[in-house]
PDB file of C-alpha atoms and ligand atoms in Angstrom:
ATOM      1  CA  MET H 246      91.967 164.754  19.663  1.00  0.00           C
ATOM      2  CA  ASP H 247      90.179 166.781  16.992  1.00  0.00           C
ATOM      3  CA  TYR H 248      92.128 170.030  17.222  1.00  0.00           C
ATOM      4  CA  ALA H 249      89.908 171.856  14.743  1.00  0.00           C
ATOM      5  CA  LEU H 250      86.784 171.047  16.711  1.00  0.00           C
ATOM      6  CA  THR H 251      88.279 172.104  20.038  1.00  0.00           C
ATOM      7  CA  LEU H 252      89.386 175.385  18.494  1.00  0.00           C
ATOM      8  CA  LYS H 253      85.891 176.007  17.166  1.00  0.00           C
ATOM      9  CA  LYS H 254      84.407 175.288  20.575  1.00  0.00           C
ATOM     10  CA  HIS H 255      86.426 178.239  21.842  1.00  0.00           C
ATOM     11  CA  ASN H 256      85.267 180.458  18.978  1.00  0.00           C
ATOM     12  CA  LEU H 257      88.646 180.305  17.330  1.00  0.00           C
ATOM     13  CA  LYS H 258      89.110 179.836  13.610  1.00  0.00           C
ATOM     14  CA  ALA H 259      91.074 176.695  12.899  1.00  0.00           C
ATOM     15  CA  THR H 260      93.888 178.227  10.863  1.00  0.00           C
ATOM     16  CA  PRO H 261      96.835 175.992   9.864  1.00  0.00           C
ATOM     17  CA  GLN H 262      99.070 177.945  12.212  1.00  0.00           C
ATOM     18  CA  ARG H 263      96.773 177.510  15.209  1.00  0.00           C
ATOM     19  CA  LEU H 264      96.340 173.821  14.453  1.00  0.00           C
ATOM     20  CA  LYS H 265     100.099 173.449  14.514  1.00  0.00           C
ATOM     21  CA  ILE H 266     100.377 175.351  17.809  1.00  0.00           C
ATOM     22  CA  VAL H 267      97.834 173.016  19.382  1.00  0.00           C
ATOM     23  CA  ASP H 268      99.627 169.993  17.977  1.00  0.00           C
ATOM     24  CA  ILE H 269     102.983 171.148  19.313  1.00  0.00           C
ATOM     25  CA  LEU H 270     101.647 171.955  22.784  1.00  0.00           C
ATOM     26  CA  TYR H 271      99.708 168.709  22.911  1.00  0.00           C
ATOM     27  CA  LYS H 272     102.869 166.737  22.230  1.00  0.00           C
ATOM     28  CA  ASN H 273     105.384 168.829  24.194  1.00  0.00           C
ATOM     29  CA  GLY H 274     103.494 170.089  27.213  1.00  0.00           C
ATOM     30  CA  HIS H 275     104.739 173.423  28.496  1.00  0.00           C
ATOM     31  CA  LEU H 276     106.737 175.603  26.125  1.00  0.00           C
ATOM     32  CA  ASN H 277     107.837 179.199  26.162  1.00  0.00           C
ATOM     33  CA  ILE H 278     107.401 181.460  23.171  1.00  0.00           C
ATOM     34  CA  ASP H 279     110.932 180.875  21.839  1.00  0.00           C
ATOM     35  CA  GLN H 280     110.584 177.114  21.936  1.00  0.00           C
ATOM     36  CA  LEU H 281     107.207 177.357  20.225  1.00  0.00           C
ATOM     37  CA  TYR H 282     108.614 179.683  17.610  1.00  0.00           C
ATOM     38  CA  GLU H 283     111.474 177.358  16.818  1.00  0.00           C
ATOM     39  CA  LEU H 284     109.176 174.408  16.282  1.00  0.00           C
ATOM     40  CA  LEU H 285     106.696 176.438  14.240  1.00  0.00           C
ATOM     41  CA  LEU H 286     109.414 177.747  11.926  1.00  0.00           C
ATOM     42  CA  LYS H 287     110.003 174.210  10.678  1.00  0.00           C
ATOM     43  CA  LYS H 288     106.550 174.223   9.156  1.00  0.00           C
ATOM     44  CA  PHE H 289     106.065 177.950   8.537  1.00  0.00           C
ATOM     45  CA  PRO H 290     109.531 179.314   7.684  1.00  0.00           C
ATOM     46  CA  SER H 291     108.315 182.864   7.035  1.00  0.00           C
ATOM     47  CA  LEU H 292     106.446 183.217  10.294  1.00  0.00           C
ATOM     48  CA  SER H 293     107.277 186.229  12.448  1.00  0.00           C
ATOM     49  CA  LEU H 294     107.539 186.188  16.209  1.00  0.00           C
ATOM     50  CA  ALA H 295     105.005 189.034  16.388  1.00  0.00           C
ATOM     51  CA  THR H 296     102.406 186.918  14.595  1.00  0.00           C
ATOM     52  CA  ILE H 297     102.878 184.092  17.063  1.00  0.00           C
ATOM     53  CA  TYR H 298     102.558 186.470  19.989  1.00  0.00           C
ATOM     54  CA  LYS H 299      99.296 187.753  18.551  1.00  0.00           C
ATOM     55  CA  ASN H 300      97.970 184.268  18.004  1.00  0.00           C
ATOM     56  CA  ILE H 301      98.994 183.045  21.441  1.00  0.00           C
ATOM     57  CA  ASN H 302      97.410 186.091  23.078  1.00  0.00           C
ATOM     58  CA  THR H 303      94.130 185.514  21.284  1.00  0.00           C
ATOM     59  CA  MET H 304      94.143 181.858  22.246  1.00  0.00           C
ATOM     60  CA  CYS H 305      94.826 182.783  25.878  1.00  0.00           C
ATOM     61  CA  LYS H 306      92.026 185.344  25.893  1.00  0.00           C
ATOM     62  CA  LYS H 307      89.589 182.710  24.661  1.00  0.00           C
ATOM     63  CA  LEU H 308      90.870 180.483  27.471  1.00  0.00           C
ATOM     64  CA  PHE H 309      92.030 177.909  24.996  1.00  0.00           C
ATOM     65  CA  LEU H 310      95.602 178.271  26.194  1.00  0.00           C
ATOM     66  CA  GLN H 311      96.913 179.030  29.622  1.00  0.00           C
ATOM     67  CA  GLU H 312      99.944 181.071  30.470  1.00  0.00           C
ATOM     68  CA  VAL H 313     101.995 179.691  33.339  1.00  0.00           C
ATOM     69  CA  LYS H 314     104.318 182.034  35.166  1.00  0.00           C
ATOM     70  CA  ILE H 315     107.477 180.292  36.273  1.00  0.00           C
ATOM     71  CA  PRO H 316     109.802 182.210  38.619  1.00  0.00           C
ATOM     72  CA  HIS H 317     113.081 183.261  36.953  1.00  0.00           C
ATOM     73  CA  GLN H 318     111.997 181.805  33.625  1.00  0.00           C
ATOM     74  CA  LYS H 319     109.991 182.898  30.640  1.00  0.00           C
ATOM     75  CA  ASN H 320     106.263 182.281  30.828  1.00  0.00           C
ATOM     76  CA  VAL H 321     105.228 178.982  29.323  1.00  0.00           C
ATOM     77  CA  TYR H 322     102.025 178.022  27.566  1.00  0.00           C
ATOM     78  CA  GLU H 323      99.891 174.922  27.764  1.00  0.00           C
ATOM     79  CA  LEU H 324      96.499 173.776  26.578  1.00  0.00           C
ATOM     80  CA  SER H 325      93.896 174.695  29.182  1.00  0.00           C
ATOM     81  CA  LYS H 326      92.921 171.949  31.555  1.00  0.00           C
ATOM     82  CA  ASN H 327      91.718 171.588  35.127  1.00  0.00           C
ATOM     83  CA  GLU H 328      93.514 173.650  37.717  1.00  0.00           C
ATOM     84  CA  HIS H 329      96.812 172.072  38.649  1.00  0.00           C
ATOM     85  CA  SER H 330     100.179 172.933  40.118  1.00  0.00           C
ATOM     86  CA  HIS H 331     103.619 172.701  38.555  1.00  0.00           C
ATOM     87  CA  LEU H 332     106.984 171.242  39.419  1.00  0.00           C
ATOM     88  CA  VAL H 333     110.054 172.799  37.837  1.00  0.00           C
ATOM     89  CA  CYS H 334     113.499 171.257  37.750  1.00  0.00           C
ATOM     90  CA  SER H 335     116.131 173.887  38.406  1.00  0.00           C
ATOM     91  CA  LYS H 336     118.777 171.870  36.559  1.00  0.00           C
ATOM     92  CA  CYS H 337     117.102 170.879  33.278  1.00  0.00           C
ATOM     93  CA  SER H 338     114.179 173.360  33.455  1.00  0.00           C
ATOM     94  CA  SER H 339     111.644 170.634  32.729  1.00  0.00           C
ATOM     95  CA  ILE H 340     108.132 171.417  33.897  1.00  0.00           C
ATOM     96  CA  ILE H 341     105.523 168.865  34.864  1.00  0.00           C
ATOM     97  CA  ASP H 342     101.922 168.997  36.028  1.00  0.00           C
ATOM     98  CA  ILE H 343     101.036 167.823  39.488  1.00  0.00           C
ATOM     99  CA  ASP H 344      97.640 167.608  41.133  1.00  0.00           C
ATOM    100  CA  LEU H 345      97.900 168.988  44.624  1.00  0.00           C
ATOM    101  CA  ASP H 346      95.145 169.614  47.098  1.00  0.00           C
ATOM    102  CA  THR H 347      95.504 173.367  47.519  1.00  0.00           C
ATOM    103  CA  SER H 348      92.309 173.786  49.560  1.00  0.00           C
ATOM    104  CA  LYS H 349      94.161 173.898  52.883  1.00  0.00           C
ATOM    105  CA  ILE H 350      96.608 176.505  51.636  1.00  0.00           C
ATOM    106  CA  LEU H 351      93.759 178.602  50.268  1.00  0.00           C
ATOM    107  CA  ALA H 352      91.750 178.296  53.492  1.00  0.00           C
ATOM    108  CA  GLN H 353      94.774 179.247  55.548  1.00  0.00           C
ATOM    109  CA  ALA H 354      95.599 182.233  53.333  1.00  0.00           C
ATOM    110  CA  LYS H 355      91.992 183.367  53.507  1.00  0.00           C
ATOM    111  CA  SER H 356      91.819 183.206  57.285  1.00  0.00           C
ATOM    112  CA  ILE H 357      95.086 185.077  57.685  1.00  0.00           C
ATOM    113  CA  SER H 358      94.452 187.777  55.104  1.00  0.00           C
ATOM    114  CA  ASN H 359      90.673 188.069  54.707  1.00  0.00           C
ATOM    115  CA  TYR H 360      91.207 188.097  50.971  1.00  0.00           C
ATOM    116  CA  LYS H 361      88.573 186.727  48.676  1.00  0.00           C
ATOM    117  CA  LEU H 362      90.678 184.244  46.799  1.00  0.00           C
ATOM    118  CA  TYR H 363      89.802 183.132  43.316  1.00  0.00           C
ATOM    119  CA  GLU H 364      92.989 181.853  41.833  1.00  0.00           C
ATOM    120  CA  SER H 365      95.955 179.882  42.938  1.00  0.00           C
ATOM    121  CA  SER H 366      99.064 179.198  40.973  1.00  0.00           C
ATOM    122  CA  ILE H 367     101.602 177.065  42.697  1.00  0.00           C
ATOM    123  CA  VAL H 368     105.003 176.381  41.214  1.00  0.00           C
ATOM    124  CA  LEU H 369     107.428 174.263  43.205  1.00  0.00           C
ATOM    125  CA  SER H 370     111.094 174.180  42.287  1.00  0.00           C
ATOM    126  CA  GLY H 371     113.486 171.345  42.890  1.00  0.00           C
ATOM    127  CA  ILE H 372     115.536 168.757  41.099  1.00  0.00           C
ATOM    128  CA  CYS H 373     113.818 166.098  39.010  1.00  0.00           C
ATOM    129  CA  PRO H 374     114.595 162.360  39.349  1.00  0.00           C
ATOM    130  CA  LYS H 375     116.561 162.391  36.071  1.00  0.00           C
ATOM    131  CA  CYS H 376     118.893 165.105  37.361  1.00  0.00           C
ATOM    132  CA  THR H 377     119.515 163.786  40.869  1.00  0.00           C
TER     133      THR H 377
HETATM  134 ZN1   ZN J 262     115.894 167.851  35.688  1.00  0.00          ZN
HETATM  135 ZN1   ZN J 263     100.558 172.495  33.393  1.00  0.00          ZN
END
């Protein structure tokens, strides 16, 4: 993957720091800000947490990154991709992507509530195969 090119496609300057963020998220999947910070410090020892926050926010605004809200945990970040759901292990906190057909849930919610629905974010908690 050409990280620089993908950044430019989202109107984001390909700074060394951003390139590293993309690289880390590409290799590690979903990470919260602390985990990201720790990995970034290895390459940029003088980096401040505030700078990362700013960078992550900008990248989210440009829809390059997505913030995933996990119940009882810090928000995690991932590279934007097609809509998908998440499975979270309550023992080891690992998070994986899962493609679920949410159309029935959405249709049901719509008919019950009359809401115009435009977004669904489904996080299922359980225990992963490694931890059972
Ligand atoms: Zn687990
Ligand atoms: Zn995901």
